[in-house]
Coordinates of C-alpha atoms and ligand atoms in Angstrom, one line a residue:
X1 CA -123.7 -31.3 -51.2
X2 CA -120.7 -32.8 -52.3
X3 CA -122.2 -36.3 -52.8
X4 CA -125.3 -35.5 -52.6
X5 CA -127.5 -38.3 -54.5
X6 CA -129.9 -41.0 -53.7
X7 CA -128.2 -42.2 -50.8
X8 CA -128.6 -39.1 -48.5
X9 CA -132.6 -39.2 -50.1
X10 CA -133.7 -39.4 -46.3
X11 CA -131.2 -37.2 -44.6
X12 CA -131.4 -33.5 -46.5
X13 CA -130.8 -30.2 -45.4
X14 CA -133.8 -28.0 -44.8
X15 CA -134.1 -24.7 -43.3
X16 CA -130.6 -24.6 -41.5
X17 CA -130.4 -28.0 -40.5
X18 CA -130.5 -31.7 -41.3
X19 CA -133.3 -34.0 -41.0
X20 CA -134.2 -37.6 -41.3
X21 CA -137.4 -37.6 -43.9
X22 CA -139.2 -35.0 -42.1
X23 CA -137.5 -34.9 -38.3
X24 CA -135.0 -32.6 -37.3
X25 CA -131.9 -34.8 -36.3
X26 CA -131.5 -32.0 -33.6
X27 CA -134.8 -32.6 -32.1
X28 CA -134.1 -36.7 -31.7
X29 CA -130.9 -35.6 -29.9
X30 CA -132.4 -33.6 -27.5
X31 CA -135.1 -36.2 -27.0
X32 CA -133.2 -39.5 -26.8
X33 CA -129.3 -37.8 -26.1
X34 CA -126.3 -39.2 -28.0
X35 CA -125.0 -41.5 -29.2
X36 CA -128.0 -42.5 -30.9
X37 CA -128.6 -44.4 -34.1
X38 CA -131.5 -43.0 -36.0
X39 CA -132.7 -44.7 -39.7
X40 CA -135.3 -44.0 -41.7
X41 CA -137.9 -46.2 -42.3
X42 CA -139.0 -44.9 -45.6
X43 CA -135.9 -45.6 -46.9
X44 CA -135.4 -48.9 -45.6
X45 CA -139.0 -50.1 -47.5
X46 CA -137.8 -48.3 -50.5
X47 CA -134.6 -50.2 -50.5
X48 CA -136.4 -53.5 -49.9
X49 CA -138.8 -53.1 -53.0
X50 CA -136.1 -52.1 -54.9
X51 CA -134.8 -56.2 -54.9
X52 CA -138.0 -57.6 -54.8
X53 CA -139.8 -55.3 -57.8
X54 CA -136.9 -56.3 -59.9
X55 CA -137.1 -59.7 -59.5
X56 CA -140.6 -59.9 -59.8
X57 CA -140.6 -61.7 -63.4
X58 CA -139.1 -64.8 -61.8
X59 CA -139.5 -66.8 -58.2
X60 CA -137.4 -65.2 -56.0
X61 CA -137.3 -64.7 -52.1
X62 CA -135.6 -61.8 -50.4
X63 CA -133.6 -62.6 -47.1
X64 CA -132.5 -59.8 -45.3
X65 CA -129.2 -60.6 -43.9
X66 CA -129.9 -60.1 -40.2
X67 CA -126.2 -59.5 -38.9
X68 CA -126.1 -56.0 -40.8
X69 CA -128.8 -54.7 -38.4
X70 CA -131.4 -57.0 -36.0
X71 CA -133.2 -54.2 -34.2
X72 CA -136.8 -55.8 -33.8
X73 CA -138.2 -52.7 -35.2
X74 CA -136.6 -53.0 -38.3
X75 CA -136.9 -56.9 -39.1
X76 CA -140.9 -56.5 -38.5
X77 CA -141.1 -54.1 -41.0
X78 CA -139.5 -56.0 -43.2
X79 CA -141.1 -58.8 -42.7
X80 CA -144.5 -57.0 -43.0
X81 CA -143.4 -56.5 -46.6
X82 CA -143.0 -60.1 -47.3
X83 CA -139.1 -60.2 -47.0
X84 CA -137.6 -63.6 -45.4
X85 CA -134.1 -63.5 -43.0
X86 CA -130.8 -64.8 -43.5
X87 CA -129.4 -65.9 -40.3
X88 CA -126.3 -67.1 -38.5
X89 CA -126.8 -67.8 -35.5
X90 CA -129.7 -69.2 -32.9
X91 CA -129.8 -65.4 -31.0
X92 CA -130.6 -64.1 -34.8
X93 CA -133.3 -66.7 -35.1
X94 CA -134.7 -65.7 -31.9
X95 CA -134.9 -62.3 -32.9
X96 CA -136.4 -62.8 -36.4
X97 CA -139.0 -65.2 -34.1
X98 CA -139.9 -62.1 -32.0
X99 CA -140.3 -59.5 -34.9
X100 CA -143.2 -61.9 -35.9
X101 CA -140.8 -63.1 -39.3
X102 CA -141.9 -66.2 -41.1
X103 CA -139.9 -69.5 -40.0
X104 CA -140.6 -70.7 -43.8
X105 CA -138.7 -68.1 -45.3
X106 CA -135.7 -68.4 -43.0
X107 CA -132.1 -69.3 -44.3
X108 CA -129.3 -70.2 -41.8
X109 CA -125.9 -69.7 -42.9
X110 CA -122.5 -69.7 -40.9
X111 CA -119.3 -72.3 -40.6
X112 CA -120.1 -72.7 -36.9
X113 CA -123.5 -73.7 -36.1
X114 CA -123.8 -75.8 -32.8
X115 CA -126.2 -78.7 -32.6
X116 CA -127.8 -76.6 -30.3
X117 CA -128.4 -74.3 -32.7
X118 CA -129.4 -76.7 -35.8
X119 CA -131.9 -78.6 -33.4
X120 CA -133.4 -74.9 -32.9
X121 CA -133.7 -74.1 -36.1
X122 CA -135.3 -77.5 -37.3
X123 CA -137.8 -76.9 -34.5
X124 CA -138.7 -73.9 -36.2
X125 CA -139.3 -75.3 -39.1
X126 CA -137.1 -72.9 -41.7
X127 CA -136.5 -72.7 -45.5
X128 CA -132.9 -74.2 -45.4
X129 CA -129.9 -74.8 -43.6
X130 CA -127.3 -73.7 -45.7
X131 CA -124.3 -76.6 -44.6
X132 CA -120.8 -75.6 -44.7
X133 CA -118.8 -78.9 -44.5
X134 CA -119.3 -82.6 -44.7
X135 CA -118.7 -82.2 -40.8
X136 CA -121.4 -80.6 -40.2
X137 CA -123.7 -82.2 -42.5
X138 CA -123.1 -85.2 -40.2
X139 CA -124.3 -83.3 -37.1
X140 CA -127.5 -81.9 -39.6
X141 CA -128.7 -85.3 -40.0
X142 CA -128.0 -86.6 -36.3
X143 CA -130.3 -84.0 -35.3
X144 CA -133.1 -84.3 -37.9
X145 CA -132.8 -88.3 -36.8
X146 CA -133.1 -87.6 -32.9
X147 CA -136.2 -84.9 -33.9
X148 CA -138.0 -87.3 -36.2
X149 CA -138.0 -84.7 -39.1
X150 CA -136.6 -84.3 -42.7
X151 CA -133.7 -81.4 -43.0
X152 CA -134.3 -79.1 -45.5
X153 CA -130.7 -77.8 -46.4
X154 CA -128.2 -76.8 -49.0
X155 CA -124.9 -76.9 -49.4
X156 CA -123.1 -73.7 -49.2
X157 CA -120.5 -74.1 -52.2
X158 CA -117.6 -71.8 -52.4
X159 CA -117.5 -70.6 -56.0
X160 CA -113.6 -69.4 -55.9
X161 CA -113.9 -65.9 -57.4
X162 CA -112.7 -63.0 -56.4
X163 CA -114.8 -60.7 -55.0
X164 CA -112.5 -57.2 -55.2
X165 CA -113.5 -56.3 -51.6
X166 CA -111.4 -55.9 -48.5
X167 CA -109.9 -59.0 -47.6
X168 CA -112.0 -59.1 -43.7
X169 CA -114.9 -59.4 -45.8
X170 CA -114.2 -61.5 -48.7
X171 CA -115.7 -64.8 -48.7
X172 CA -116.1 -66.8 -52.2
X173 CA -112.1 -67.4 -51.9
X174 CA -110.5 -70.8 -52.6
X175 CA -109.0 -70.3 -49.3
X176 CA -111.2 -68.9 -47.3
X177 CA -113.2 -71.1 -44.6
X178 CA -116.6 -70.4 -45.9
X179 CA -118.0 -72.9 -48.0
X180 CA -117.3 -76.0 -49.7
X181 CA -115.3 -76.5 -52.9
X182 CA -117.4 -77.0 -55.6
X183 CA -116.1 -80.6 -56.1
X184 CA -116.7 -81.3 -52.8
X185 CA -120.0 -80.3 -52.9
X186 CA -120.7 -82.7 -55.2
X187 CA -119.9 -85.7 -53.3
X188 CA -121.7 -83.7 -50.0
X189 CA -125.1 -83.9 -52.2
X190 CA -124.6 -87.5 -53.1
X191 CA -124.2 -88.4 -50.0
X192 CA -127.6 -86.4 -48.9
X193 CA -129.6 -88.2 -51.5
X194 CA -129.5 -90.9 -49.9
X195 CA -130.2 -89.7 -46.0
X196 CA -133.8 -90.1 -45.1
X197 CA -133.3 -87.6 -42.8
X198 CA -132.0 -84.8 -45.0
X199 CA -134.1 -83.1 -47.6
X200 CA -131.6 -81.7 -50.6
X201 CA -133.7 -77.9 -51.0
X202 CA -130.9 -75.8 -52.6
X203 CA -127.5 -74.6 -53.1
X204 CA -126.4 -71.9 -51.5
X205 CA -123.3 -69.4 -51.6
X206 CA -121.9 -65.7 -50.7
X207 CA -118.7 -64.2 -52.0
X208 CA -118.2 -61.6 -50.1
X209 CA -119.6 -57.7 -49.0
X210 CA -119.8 -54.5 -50.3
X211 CA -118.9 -55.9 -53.8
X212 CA -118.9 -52.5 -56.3
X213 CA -119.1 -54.3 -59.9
X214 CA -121.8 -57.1 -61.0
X215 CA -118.7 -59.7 -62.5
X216 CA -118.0 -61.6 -59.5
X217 CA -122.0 -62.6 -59.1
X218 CA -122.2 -63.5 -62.4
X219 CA -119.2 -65.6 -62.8
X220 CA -120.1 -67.0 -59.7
X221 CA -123.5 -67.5 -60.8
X222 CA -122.7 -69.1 -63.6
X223 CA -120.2 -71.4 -61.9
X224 CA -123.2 -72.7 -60.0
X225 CA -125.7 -73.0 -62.4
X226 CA -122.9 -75.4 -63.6
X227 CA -123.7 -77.3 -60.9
X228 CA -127.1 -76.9 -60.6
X229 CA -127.2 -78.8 -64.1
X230 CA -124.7 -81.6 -63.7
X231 CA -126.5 -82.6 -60.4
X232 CA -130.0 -82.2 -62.2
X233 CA -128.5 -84.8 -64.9
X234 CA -127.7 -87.4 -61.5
X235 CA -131.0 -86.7 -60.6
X236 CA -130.9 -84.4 -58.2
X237 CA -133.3 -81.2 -58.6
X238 CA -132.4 -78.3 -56.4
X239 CA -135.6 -76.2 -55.8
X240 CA -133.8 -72.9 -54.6
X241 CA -130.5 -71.1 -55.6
X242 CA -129.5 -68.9 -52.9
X243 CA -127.0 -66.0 -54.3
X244 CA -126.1 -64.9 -50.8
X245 CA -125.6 -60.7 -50.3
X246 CA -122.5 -58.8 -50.6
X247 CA -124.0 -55.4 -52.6
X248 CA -122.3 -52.6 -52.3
X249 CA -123.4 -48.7 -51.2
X250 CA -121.9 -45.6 -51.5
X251 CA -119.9 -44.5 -48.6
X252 CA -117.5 -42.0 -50.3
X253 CA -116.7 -42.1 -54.1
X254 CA -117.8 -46.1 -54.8
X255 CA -120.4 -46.4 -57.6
X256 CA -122.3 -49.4 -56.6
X257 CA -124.7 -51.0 -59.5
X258 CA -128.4 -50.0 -57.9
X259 CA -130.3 -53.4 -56.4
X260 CA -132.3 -53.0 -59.9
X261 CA -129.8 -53.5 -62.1
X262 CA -127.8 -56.0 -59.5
X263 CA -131.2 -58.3 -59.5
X264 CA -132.2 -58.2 -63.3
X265 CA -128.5 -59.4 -63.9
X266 CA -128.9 -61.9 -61.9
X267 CA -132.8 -63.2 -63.0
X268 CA -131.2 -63.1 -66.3
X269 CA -128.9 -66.0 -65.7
X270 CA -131.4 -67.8 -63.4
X271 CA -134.2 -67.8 -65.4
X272 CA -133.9 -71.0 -67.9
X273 CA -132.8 -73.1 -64.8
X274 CA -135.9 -72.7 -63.2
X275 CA -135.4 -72.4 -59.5
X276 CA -136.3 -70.1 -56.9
X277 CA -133.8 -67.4 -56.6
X278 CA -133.1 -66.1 -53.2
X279 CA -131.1 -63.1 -52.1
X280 CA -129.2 -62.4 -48.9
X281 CA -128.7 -58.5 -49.0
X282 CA -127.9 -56.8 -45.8
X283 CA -126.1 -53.6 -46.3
X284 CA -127.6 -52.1 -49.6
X285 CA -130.7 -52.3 -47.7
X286 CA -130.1 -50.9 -44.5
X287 CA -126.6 -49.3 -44.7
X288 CA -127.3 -45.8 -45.8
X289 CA -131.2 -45.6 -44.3
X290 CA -129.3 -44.8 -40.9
X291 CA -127.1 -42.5 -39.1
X292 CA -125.6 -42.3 -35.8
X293 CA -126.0 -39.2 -34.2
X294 CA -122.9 -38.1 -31.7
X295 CA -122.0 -34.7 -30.0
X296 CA -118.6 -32.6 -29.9
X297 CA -117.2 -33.0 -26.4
X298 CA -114.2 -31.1 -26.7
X299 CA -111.9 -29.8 -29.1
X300 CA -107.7 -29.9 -28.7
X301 CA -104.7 -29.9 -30.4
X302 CA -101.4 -31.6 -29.5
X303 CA -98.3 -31.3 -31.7
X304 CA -100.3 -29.6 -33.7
X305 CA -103.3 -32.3 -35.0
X306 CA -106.6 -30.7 -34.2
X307 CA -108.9 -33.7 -32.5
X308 CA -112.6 -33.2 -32.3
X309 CA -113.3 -35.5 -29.3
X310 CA -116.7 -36.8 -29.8
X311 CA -119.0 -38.4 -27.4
X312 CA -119.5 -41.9 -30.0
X313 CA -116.4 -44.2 -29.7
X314 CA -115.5 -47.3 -31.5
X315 CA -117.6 -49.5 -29.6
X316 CA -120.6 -47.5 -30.7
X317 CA -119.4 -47.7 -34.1
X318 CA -116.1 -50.3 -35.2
X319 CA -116.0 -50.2 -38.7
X320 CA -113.5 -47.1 -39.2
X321 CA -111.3 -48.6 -36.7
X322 CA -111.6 -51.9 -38.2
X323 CA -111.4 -51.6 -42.0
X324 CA -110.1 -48.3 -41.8
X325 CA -113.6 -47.7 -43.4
X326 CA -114.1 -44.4 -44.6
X327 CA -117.9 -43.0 -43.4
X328 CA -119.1 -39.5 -44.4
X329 CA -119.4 -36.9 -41.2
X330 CA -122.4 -33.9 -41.6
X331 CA -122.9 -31.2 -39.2
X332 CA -126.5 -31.5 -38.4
X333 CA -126.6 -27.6 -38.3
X334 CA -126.0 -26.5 -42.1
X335 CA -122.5 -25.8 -42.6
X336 CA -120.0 -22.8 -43.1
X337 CA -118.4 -23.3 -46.2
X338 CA -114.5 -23.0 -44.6
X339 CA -112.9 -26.4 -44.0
X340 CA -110.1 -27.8 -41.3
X341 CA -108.5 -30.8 -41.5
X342 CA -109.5 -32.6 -38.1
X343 CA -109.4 -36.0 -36.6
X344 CA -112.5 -37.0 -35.0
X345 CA -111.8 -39.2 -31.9
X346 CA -114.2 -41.2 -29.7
X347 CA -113.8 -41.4 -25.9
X348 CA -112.4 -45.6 -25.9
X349 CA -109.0 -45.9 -24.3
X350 CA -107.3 -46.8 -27.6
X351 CA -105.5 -45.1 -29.8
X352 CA -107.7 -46.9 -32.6
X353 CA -110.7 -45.4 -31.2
X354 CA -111.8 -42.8 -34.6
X355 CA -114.6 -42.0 -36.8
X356 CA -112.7 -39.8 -39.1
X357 CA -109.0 -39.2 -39.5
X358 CA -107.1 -36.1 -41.4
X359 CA -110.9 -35.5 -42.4
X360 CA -112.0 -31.7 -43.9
X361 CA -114.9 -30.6 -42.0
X362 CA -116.4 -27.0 -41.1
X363 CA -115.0 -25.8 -38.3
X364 CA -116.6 -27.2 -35.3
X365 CA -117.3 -26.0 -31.1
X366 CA -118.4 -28.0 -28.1
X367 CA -121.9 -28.8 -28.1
X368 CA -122.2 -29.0 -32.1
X369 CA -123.9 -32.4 -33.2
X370 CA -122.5 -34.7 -36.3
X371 CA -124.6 -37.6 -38.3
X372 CA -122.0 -40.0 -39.3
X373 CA -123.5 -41.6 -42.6
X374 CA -123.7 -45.1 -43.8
X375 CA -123.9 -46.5 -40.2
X376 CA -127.7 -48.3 -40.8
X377 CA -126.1 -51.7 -41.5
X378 CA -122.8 -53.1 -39.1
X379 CA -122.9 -50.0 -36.4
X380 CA -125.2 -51.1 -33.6
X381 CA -124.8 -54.8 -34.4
X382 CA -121.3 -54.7 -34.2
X383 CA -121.6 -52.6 -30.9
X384 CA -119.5 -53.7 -27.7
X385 CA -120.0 -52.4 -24.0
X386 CA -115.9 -51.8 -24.1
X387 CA -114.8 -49.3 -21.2
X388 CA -118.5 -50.4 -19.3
X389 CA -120.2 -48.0 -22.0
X390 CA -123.9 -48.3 -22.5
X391 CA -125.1 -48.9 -26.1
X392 CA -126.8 -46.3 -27.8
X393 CA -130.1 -45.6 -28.1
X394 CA -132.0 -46.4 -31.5
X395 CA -134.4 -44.8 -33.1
X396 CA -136.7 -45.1 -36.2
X397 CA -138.1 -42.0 -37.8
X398 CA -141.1 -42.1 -40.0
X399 CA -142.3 -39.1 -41.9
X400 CA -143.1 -36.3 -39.1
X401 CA -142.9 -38.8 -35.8
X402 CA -140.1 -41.0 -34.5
X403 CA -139.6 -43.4 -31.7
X404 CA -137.4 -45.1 -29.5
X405 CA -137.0 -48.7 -31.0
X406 CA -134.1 -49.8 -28.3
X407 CA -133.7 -48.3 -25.1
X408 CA -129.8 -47.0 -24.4
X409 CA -128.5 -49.2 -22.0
X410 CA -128.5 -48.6 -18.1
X411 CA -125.5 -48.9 -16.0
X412 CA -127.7 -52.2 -14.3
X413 CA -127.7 -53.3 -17.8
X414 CA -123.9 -53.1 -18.0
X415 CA -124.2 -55.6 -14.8
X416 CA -127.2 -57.9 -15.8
X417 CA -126.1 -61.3 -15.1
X418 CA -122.7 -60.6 -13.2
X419 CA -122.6 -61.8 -9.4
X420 CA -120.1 -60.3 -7.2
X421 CA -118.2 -63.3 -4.8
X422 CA -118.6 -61.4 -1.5
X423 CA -122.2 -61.9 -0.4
X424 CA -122.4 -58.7 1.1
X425 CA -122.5 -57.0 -2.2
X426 CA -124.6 -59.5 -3.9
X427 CA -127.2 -58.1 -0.7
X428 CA -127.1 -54.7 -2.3
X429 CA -127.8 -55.3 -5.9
Ligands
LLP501 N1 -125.2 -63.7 -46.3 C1 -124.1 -64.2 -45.7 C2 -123.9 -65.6 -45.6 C3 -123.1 -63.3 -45.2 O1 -122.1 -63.8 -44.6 C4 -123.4 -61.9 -45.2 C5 -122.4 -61.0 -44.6 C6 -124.5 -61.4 -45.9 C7 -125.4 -62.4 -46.4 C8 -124.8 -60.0 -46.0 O2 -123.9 -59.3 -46.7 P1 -124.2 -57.8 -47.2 O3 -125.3 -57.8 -48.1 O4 -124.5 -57.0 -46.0 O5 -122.9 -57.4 -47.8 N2 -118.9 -56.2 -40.8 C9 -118.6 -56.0 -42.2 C10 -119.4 -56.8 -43.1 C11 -119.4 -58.3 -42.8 C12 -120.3 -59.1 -43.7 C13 -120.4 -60.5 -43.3 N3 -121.3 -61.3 -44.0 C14 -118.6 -54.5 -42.5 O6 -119.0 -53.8 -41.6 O7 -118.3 -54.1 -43.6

């Protein structure tokens, strides 16, 4: 297989056809139908303990970063292994509440939180608000004031380096609108000290995703630590530095540093400063521990492209039509060795709806199903009900069994909520 190394661990070829650990990807496709997303849950532990072995020589706390994939399923077995959440929004605390995760080891980034929100998670009792502007720092203590409580927060400080990612995702900017300037944050956690109502936990920061070289965490690292020392010399000790996610995976040709060598890099730096190092990783955990499954619909040609019309579209799965991102397409049955040069389409009325363009695959016929890699972390949690189509269904395999972890949608789901003006109708729902 052509790049065929730890990544595809759980989905390998075995007597004809591939499998997730020890499932036939076939046999969850007749079961559940497609689309379906289908990860592995070996893989996903195996990811996990990868970041939190390696930084076992100093105090650390993994947050899974909940955005890159919030099934229920998968956040309680995280959890169960100890892992906290990185959140950004009150529906992602709610979720993370109902997977049984650990309020304590909650982080709650984002530029936009709503007092709503805020309230919800001081109620809750998390790790830290990470605060974004002097704006909202305002709002953080007007709401630990009205509750009666302490806010535990940091400030999220934008480190200005250049993450070498595409530009949707980079973050640590000068002008992007995450964060505060360094400078700035200064003056933010002067101004904190001296709030009873705000409790100065940590520093916080994230520079940007699917970062393929180590450089930009360290220099930003170090830029912080900066910090972290300058404000110890005023007095004020920060108990957790929060590194934020952003590591890489393999999608096609990138060659990621493994979470091993990404975390002892890190611990290096943080060591003599003695705080708590947490984590934010979403993608290198999840992203290539899942597939989504999708069947050939039709085949055509017009003006002489070859389409392979698929029965997964771009609201099932945005990122190609997005970022032009480039995710790896398997025949589940094993493959002829000829290749055509095809584009594989979804059924969205856009022109933008693709998974694959002027991609070589084996020839291909109606009925035939494809596992389109990498889509564990930003597939279903980026999924729309464009065109009134239902979500997929999800599903978690482990070892010989697998199970349906999210339902695909109904049509009445499609509806849930809606009321039609004319009474009569509202009658017949
Ligand atoms: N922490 C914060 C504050 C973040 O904003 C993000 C991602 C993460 C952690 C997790 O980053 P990761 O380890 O997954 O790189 N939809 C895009 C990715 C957007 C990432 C947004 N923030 C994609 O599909 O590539």
């Amino acid at each position: 297989m052509e790049h065929g190394e730890k990544r595809l661990d759980p989905f390998l070829y075995k007597e004809g056809e591939l499998f997730c650990e020890s499932v036939p990807l076939r046999a969850i496709a007749e079961a559940v139908g497609t689309p379906a997303y289908v990860y592995s849950a070996s893989a996903i532990e195996a990811r996990y303990r990868e970041f939190d072995d390696a930084l076992s020589a100093i105090p650390h706390l993994v947050c899974y970063s909940v955005k890159a994939n919030g099934n229920l399923a998968l956040l309680e077995a995280l959890s169960a292994l100890g892992s906290g959440f990185d959140i950004v929004s009150g529906g992602e605390l709610f979720r993370v509440m109902r997977a049984g995760g650990n309020p304590a080891k909650v982080v709650f980034s984002g530029v936009g939180k709503t007092a709503e929100e805020i309230a919800e998670a001081l109620r809750a009792g998390i790790l830290m608000i990470n605060v974004e502007s002097a704006a909202e720092l305002e709002v953080v203590e007007r709401s630990a004031r009205e509750l009666g409580v302490r806010a535990p927060i940091s400030l999220r400080v934008n480190p200005d380096v250049d993450p070498r990612t595409h530009p949707y995702i980079a973050t640590g900017l000068r002008d992007s609108k995450f964060g505060l300037p360094i400078a700035d944050a200064r003056a933010g956690y002067r101004r904190a000290s001296r709030s009873p109502n705000l409790e100065i936990v940590g520093v916080s920061c994230h520079i940007g995703s699917q970062l393929t070289t180590l450089d930009p965490f360290e220099d930003a690292l170090k830029r912080i630590l900066r910090l972290v020392a300058d404000l110890e010399g005023e007095g004020i000790k920060l108990g957790y530095l929060d590194m934020g996610g952003g590591l890489g995976i393999r999608y096609k040709d990138e060659d990621p540093p493994p979470p091993a060598r990404y975390a002892a890099a890190l611990a290096a730096l943080v060591k003599p400063a003695r705080v708590t190092l947490v984590i934010e990783p979403g993608r290198a955990i999840v992203g290539n521990a899942g597939v989504m499954l999708t069947r050939v619909l039709y085949r055509k040609n017009s003006s002489g492209r070859d389409f392979i019309v698929v029965d997964g579209g771009m609201n099932d799965l945005v990122r190609p039509t997005l970022y032009g991102a480039y995710q790896e397409i398997l025949t589940v049955r094993t493959p002829a060795p000829e290749r055509v040069k095809v584009d594989v389409v979804g059924p969205v009325c856009e022109s933008g709806d693709f998974l694959a363009r002027e991609r070589e695959l084996p020839p291909l016929c109606e009925g035939d199903l494809l596992a389109v890699l990498g889509a564990g972390a930003y597939g279903f949690s980026m999924a729309s009900n464009y065109n009134a189509r239902r979500r997929p269904a999800e599903v978690m395999v482990q070892g010989e069994s697998f199970r349906v972890v999210r339902q695909r949608e109904t049509y009445l789901d499609l509806v849930r909520g809606e009321s039609p003006l004319s009474s009569e109708r509202r009658g017949n729902e």
